[in-house]
Each structure stands twice: as C-alpha cells, then as structure tokens.
Short mmCIF file of C-alpha atoms in Angstrom, two decimals:
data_model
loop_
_atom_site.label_atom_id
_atom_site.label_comp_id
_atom_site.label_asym_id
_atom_site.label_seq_id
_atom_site.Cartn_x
_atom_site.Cartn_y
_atom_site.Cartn_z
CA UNK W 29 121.07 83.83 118.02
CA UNK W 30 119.63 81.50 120.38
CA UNK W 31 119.32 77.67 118.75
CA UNK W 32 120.80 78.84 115.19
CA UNK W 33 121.30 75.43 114.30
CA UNK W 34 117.67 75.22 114.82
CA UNK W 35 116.70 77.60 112.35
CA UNK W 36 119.12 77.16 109.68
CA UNK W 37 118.03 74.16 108.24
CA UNK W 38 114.44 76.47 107.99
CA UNK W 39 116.09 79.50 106.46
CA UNK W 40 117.90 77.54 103.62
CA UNK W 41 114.86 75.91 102.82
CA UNK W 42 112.98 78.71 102.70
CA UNK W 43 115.26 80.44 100.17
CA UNK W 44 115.34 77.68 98.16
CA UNK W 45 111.63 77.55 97.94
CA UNK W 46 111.48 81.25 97.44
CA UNK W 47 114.43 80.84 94.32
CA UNK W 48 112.41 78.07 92.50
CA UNK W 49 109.74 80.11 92.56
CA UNK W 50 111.28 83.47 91.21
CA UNK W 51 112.93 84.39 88.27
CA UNK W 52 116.81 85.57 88.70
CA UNK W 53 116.91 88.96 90.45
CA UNK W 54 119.17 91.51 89.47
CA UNK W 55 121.05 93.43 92.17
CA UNK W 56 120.37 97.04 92.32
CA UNK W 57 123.64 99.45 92.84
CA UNK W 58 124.12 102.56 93.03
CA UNK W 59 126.85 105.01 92.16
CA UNK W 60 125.33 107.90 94.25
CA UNK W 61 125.52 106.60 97.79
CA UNK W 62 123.69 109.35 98.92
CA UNK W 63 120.86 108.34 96.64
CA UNK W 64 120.88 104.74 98.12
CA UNK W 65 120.22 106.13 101.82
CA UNK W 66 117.37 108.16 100.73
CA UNK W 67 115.57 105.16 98.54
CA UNK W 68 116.54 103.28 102.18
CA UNK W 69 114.73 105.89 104.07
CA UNK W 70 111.42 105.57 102.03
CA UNK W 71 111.97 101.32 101.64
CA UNK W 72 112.35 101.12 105.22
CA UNK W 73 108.74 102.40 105.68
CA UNK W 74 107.26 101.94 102.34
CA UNK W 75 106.55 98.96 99.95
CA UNK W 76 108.99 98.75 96.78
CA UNK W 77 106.16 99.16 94.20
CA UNK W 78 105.14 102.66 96.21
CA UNK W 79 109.11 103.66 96.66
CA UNK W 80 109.03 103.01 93.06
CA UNK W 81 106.41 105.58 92.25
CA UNK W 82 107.41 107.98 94.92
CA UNK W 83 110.94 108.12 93.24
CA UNK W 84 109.68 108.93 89.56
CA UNK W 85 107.49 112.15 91.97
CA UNK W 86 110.72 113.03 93.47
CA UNK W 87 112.68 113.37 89.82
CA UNK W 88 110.23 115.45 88.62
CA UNK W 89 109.95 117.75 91.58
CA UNK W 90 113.26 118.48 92.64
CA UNK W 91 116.02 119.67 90.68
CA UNK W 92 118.79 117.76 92.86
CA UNK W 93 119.40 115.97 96.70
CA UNK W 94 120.15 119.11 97.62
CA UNK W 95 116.92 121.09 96.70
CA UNK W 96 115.25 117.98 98.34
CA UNK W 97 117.00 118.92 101.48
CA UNK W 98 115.78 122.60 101.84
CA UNK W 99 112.00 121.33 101.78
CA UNK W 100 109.59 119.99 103.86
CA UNK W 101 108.94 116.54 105.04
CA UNK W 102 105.17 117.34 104.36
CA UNK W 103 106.16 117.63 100.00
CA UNK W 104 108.33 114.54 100.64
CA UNK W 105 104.63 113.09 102.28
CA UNK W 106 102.83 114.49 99.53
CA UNK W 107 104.85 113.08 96.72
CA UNK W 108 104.68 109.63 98.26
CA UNK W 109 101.01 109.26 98.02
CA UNK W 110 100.35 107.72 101.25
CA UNK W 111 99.14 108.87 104.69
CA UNK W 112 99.40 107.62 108.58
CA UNK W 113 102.22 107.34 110.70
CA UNK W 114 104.88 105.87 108.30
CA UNK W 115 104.27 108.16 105.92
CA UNK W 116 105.11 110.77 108.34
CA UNK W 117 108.59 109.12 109.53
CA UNK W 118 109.31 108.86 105.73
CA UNK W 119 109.35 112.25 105.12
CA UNK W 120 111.03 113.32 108.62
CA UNK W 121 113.69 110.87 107.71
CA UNK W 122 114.83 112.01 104.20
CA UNK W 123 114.83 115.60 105.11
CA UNK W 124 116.88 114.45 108.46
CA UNK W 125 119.05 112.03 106.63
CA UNK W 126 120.13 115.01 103.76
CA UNK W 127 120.50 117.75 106.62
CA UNK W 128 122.75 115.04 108.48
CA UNK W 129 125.17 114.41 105.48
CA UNK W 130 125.23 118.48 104.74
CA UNK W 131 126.18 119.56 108.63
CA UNK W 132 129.18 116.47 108.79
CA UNK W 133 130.47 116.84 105.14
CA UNK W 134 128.94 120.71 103.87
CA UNK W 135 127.55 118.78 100.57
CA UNK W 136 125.03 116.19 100.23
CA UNK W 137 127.78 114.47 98.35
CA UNK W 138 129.14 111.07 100.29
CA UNK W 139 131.22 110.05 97.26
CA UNK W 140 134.36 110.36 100.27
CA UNK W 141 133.45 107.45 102.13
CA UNK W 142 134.50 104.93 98.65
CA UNK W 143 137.86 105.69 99.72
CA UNK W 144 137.36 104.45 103.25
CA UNK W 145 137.42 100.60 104.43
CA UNK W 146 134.41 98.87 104.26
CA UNK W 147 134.40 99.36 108.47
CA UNK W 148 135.23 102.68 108.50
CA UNK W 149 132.54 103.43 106.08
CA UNK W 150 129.64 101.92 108.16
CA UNK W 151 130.80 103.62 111.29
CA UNK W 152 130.88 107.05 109.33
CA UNK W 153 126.88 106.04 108.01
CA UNK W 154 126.24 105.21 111.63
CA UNK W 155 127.26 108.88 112.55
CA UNK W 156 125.27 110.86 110.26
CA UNK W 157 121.85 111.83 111.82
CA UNK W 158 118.42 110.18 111.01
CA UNK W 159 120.39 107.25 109.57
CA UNK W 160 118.88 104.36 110.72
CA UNK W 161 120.32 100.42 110.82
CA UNK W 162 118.12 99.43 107.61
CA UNK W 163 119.38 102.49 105.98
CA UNK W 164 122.92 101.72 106.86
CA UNK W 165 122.60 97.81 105.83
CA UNK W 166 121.01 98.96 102.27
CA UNK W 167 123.72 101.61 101.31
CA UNK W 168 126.63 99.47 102.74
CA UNK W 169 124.74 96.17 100.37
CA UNK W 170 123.66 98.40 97.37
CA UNK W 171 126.07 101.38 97.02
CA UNK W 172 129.23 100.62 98.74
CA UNK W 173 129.58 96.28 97.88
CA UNK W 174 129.12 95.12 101.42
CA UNK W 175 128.11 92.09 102.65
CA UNK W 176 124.85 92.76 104.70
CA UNK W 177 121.43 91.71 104.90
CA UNK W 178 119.07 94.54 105.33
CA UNK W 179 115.39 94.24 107.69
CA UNK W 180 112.44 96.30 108.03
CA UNK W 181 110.12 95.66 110.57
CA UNK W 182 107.53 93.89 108.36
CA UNK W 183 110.52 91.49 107.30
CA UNK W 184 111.59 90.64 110.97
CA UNK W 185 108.23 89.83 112.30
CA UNK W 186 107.72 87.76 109.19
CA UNK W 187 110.31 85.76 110.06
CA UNK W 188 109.56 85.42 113.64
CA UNK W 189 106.12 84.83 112.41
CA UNK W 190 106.73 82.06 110.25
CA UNK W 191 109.41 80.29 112.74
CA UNK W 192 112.52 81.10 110.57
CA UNK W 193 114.46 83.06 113.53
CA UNK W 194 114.13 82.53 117.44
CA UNK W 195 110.74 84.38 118.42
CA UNK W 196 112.77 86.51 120.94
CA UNK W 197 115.58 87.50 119.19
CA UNK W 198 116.10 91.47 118.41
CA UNK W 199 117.02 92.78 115.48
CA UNK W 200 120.66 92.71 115.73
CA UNK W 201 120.81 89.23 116.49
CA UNK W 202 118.67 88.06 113.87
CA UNK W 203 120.84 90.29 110.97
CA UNK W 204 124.00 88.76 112.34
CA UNK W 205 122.46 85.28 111.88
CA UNK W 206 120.90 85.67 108.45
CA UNK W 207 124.67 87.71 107.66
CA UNK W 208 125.99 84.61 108.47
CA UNK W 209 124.59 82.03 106.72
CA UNK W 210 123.13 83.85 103.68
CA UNK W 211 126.89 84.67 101.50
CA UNK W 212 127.60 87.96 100.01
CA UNK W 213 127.03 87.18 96.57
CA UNK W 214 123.35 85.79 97.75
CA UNK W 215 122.87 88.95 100.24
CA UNK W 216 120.84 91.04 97.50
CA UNK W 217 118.46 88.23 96.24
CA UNK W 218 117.39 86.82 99.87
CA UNK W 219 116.97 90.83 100.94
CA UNK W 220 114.74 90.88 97.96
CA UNK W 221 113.07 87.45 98.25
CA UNK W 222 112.54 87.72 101.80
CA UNK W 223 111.50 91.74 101.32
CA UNK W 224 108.92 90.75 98.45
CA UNK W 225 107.32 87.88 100.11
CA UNK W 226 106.46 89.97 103.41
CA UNK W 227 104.69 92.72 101.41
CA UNK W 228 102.55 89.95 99.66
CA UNK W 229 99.29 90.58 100.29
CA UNK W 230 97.62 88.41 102.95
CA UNK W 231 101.57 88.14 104.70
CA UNK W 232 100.79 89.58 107.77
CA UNK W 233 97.37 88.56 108.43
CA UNK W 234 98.52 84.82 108.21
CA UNK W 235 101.26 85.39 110.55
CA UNK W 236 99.16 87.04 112.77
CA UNK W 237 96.43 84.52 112.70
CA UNK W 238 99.07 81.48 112.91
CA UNK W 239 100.13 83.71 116.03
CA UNK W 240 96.71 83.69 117.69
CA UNK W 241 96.27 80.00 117.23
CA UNK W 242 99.28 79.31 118.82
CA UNK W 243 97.85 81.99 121.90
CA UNK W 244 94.53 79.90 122.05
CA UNK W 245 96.31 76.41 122.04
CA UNK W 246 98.45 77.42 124.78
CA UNK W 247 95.46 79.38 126.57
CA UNK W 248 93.49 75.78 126.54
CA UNK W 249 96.59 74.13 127.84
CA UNK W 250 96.78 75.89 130.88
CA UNK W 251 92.77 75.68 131.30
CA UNK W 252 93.27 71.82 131.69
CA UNK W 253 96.09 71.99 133.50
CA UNK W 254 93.88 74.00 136.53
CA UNK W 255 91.27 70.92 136.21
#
C-alpha cells in the first residue's frame, strides 16, 4: 500500500487505543466451516448485534444448512428483520453460498477442506459460488486457523475515513497491509475492534462530515488561488 510506513505508526496506535478501552475479546471458532461462511454472508452486510438475532431465527426455523438451502432468500430476509438493499444481498448470498458448496461437493458439508493446506483451502473457498472475499477472510480466520484480517465495506471506508490506510487504496491492498502488520494471534481482536467501532453509532456520519470539511477547505483553496 502506498506510504505504509505512513500509516503504521496510525494503525498501532489506534489498536492500542481501541485495547485499553475494551475488555479481552474472545475469538470465535467454529467447527462447522460451513456455518462460518453463512454467519460471514449475513456479517458482511449486517451489524453483529442483528447477525446475532438473525442466527437464534435461523435455529428455530430450519431443521439443518441443508433445509436452509432449499428456501428462499425472501425467509432468509424475513428472519433477519431488516429491509433495503443489504438485506436483499443477505439473503441472495446464503441461499447462493449453500447451493455453491452442494453443486462442487453434493453436501453442504466442507469438513474436506481441514485436510487441505491452508492455500489450497482458500483457493477451494474462492471457487465456490456467491463466496465473497469477506466471507473467505472470516472462514479461513474463524473456522479453518488462518491468519487473515477480514473487511466489510463499512470497516474500509472507516479507515480511509479516519486516515488509518491510504485514501486510494482498494480493498486488497489495504487487507494485505493490515495482514501484515496486525500478527495472527492479534488477527481476531483488531477484526473485532476495528468491526465494533465502525458500527458505533455516529461512525459514519463523523467520517463523512470530517470528509466534507476536508472538500470545503480544499474548495476555498482553489477559490483564492483564482484571485
């Protein structure tokens, strides 16, 4: 990422902050891999405390993964308790996600790829329709003990937003750099951290009025520059 060196110093303080202020998190696993791409297909739309909720809706609706995968993204909607747009891709991406695993491996069962390198088992995630990057980084972090450092959208333009990554760097580029200087055994918590603090309330609206100050100063520059 361009000037890393810039924005290390930033991220590191950041997560220090953030850990002071925090009591120990526990890292969540998962022994059903499949389940961990699913919870990544709602958490890559949805908040945690709403994925939370959906979950217990799910448990009580659907006798296993593989009932879930017969229905209809509109139940999986329902049983969030949202609506808009995200909602929507939510419950097109589970049902895509489950028919994905069942057409590659017949089952909804991914239990297989444990006995695959930690490589081989990414690429084989990567493969299986619907399955998007975030959904890949949480399963290979939560389910399969990989060293990766999941991003939804709300966390990357948090970031940019608050100057802790290069304001044109993409996705990719930013994961590799947080990867990089965030360890494995730290991975989970900063996810977390970083996850929890862009969902606080009022998050977004500071970044995006910090972002329109910096549009007006600049604006005003230009205006004298003409005079």
């Amino acid at each position: 990422m361009k000037d890393s060196q810039k924005y290390l110093s930033q991220v590191q303080k950041f997560y220090r902050s953030l850990k002071r202020n925090t009591a120990k998190i526990k890292k969540v696993e998962y022994e059903d891999i499949t389940e961990s791409l699913i919870h990544a297909a709602v958490l890559e739309y949805m908040t945690e405390s709403v994925t939370k909720a959906a979950f217990k809706r799910f448990e009580e609706h659907f006798v296993d993964s593989n009932d879930m995968r017969v229905s209809r993204p509109e139940e999986i909607v329902e049983m969030l308790g949202q609506e808009g747009e995200d909602a929507r891709k939510v419950g097109v991406s589970v049902i895509t996600i489950l028919n994905g695993i069942f057409k590659r491996y017949n089952t909804v069962n991914l239990d297989s790829l444990r006995k695959l390198g930690k490589r081989q088992a990414r690429t084989a995630l990567e493969k299986i329709d619907g399955v998007s990057r975030f959904c890949v980084d949480y399963c290979m972090l939560t389910a399969l003990d990989s060293h990766s450092v999941p991003l939804t959208d709300a966390m990357v333009k948090y970031l940019r937003g608050n100057e802790l990554v290069h304001p044109e760097a993409d996705f990719e580029e930013i994961e590799g750099f947080l990867t990089r200087q965030i360890s494995a055994a730290n991975a989970y918590e900063f996810y977390s951290l970083l996850r929890r603090q862009s969902e606080t309330k009022g998050a977004a609206a500071a970044v995006k009025r910090k972002t329109k100050t910096k549009t007006k100063t600049k604006s005003t520059k230009k205006t004298k520059g003409k005079k």
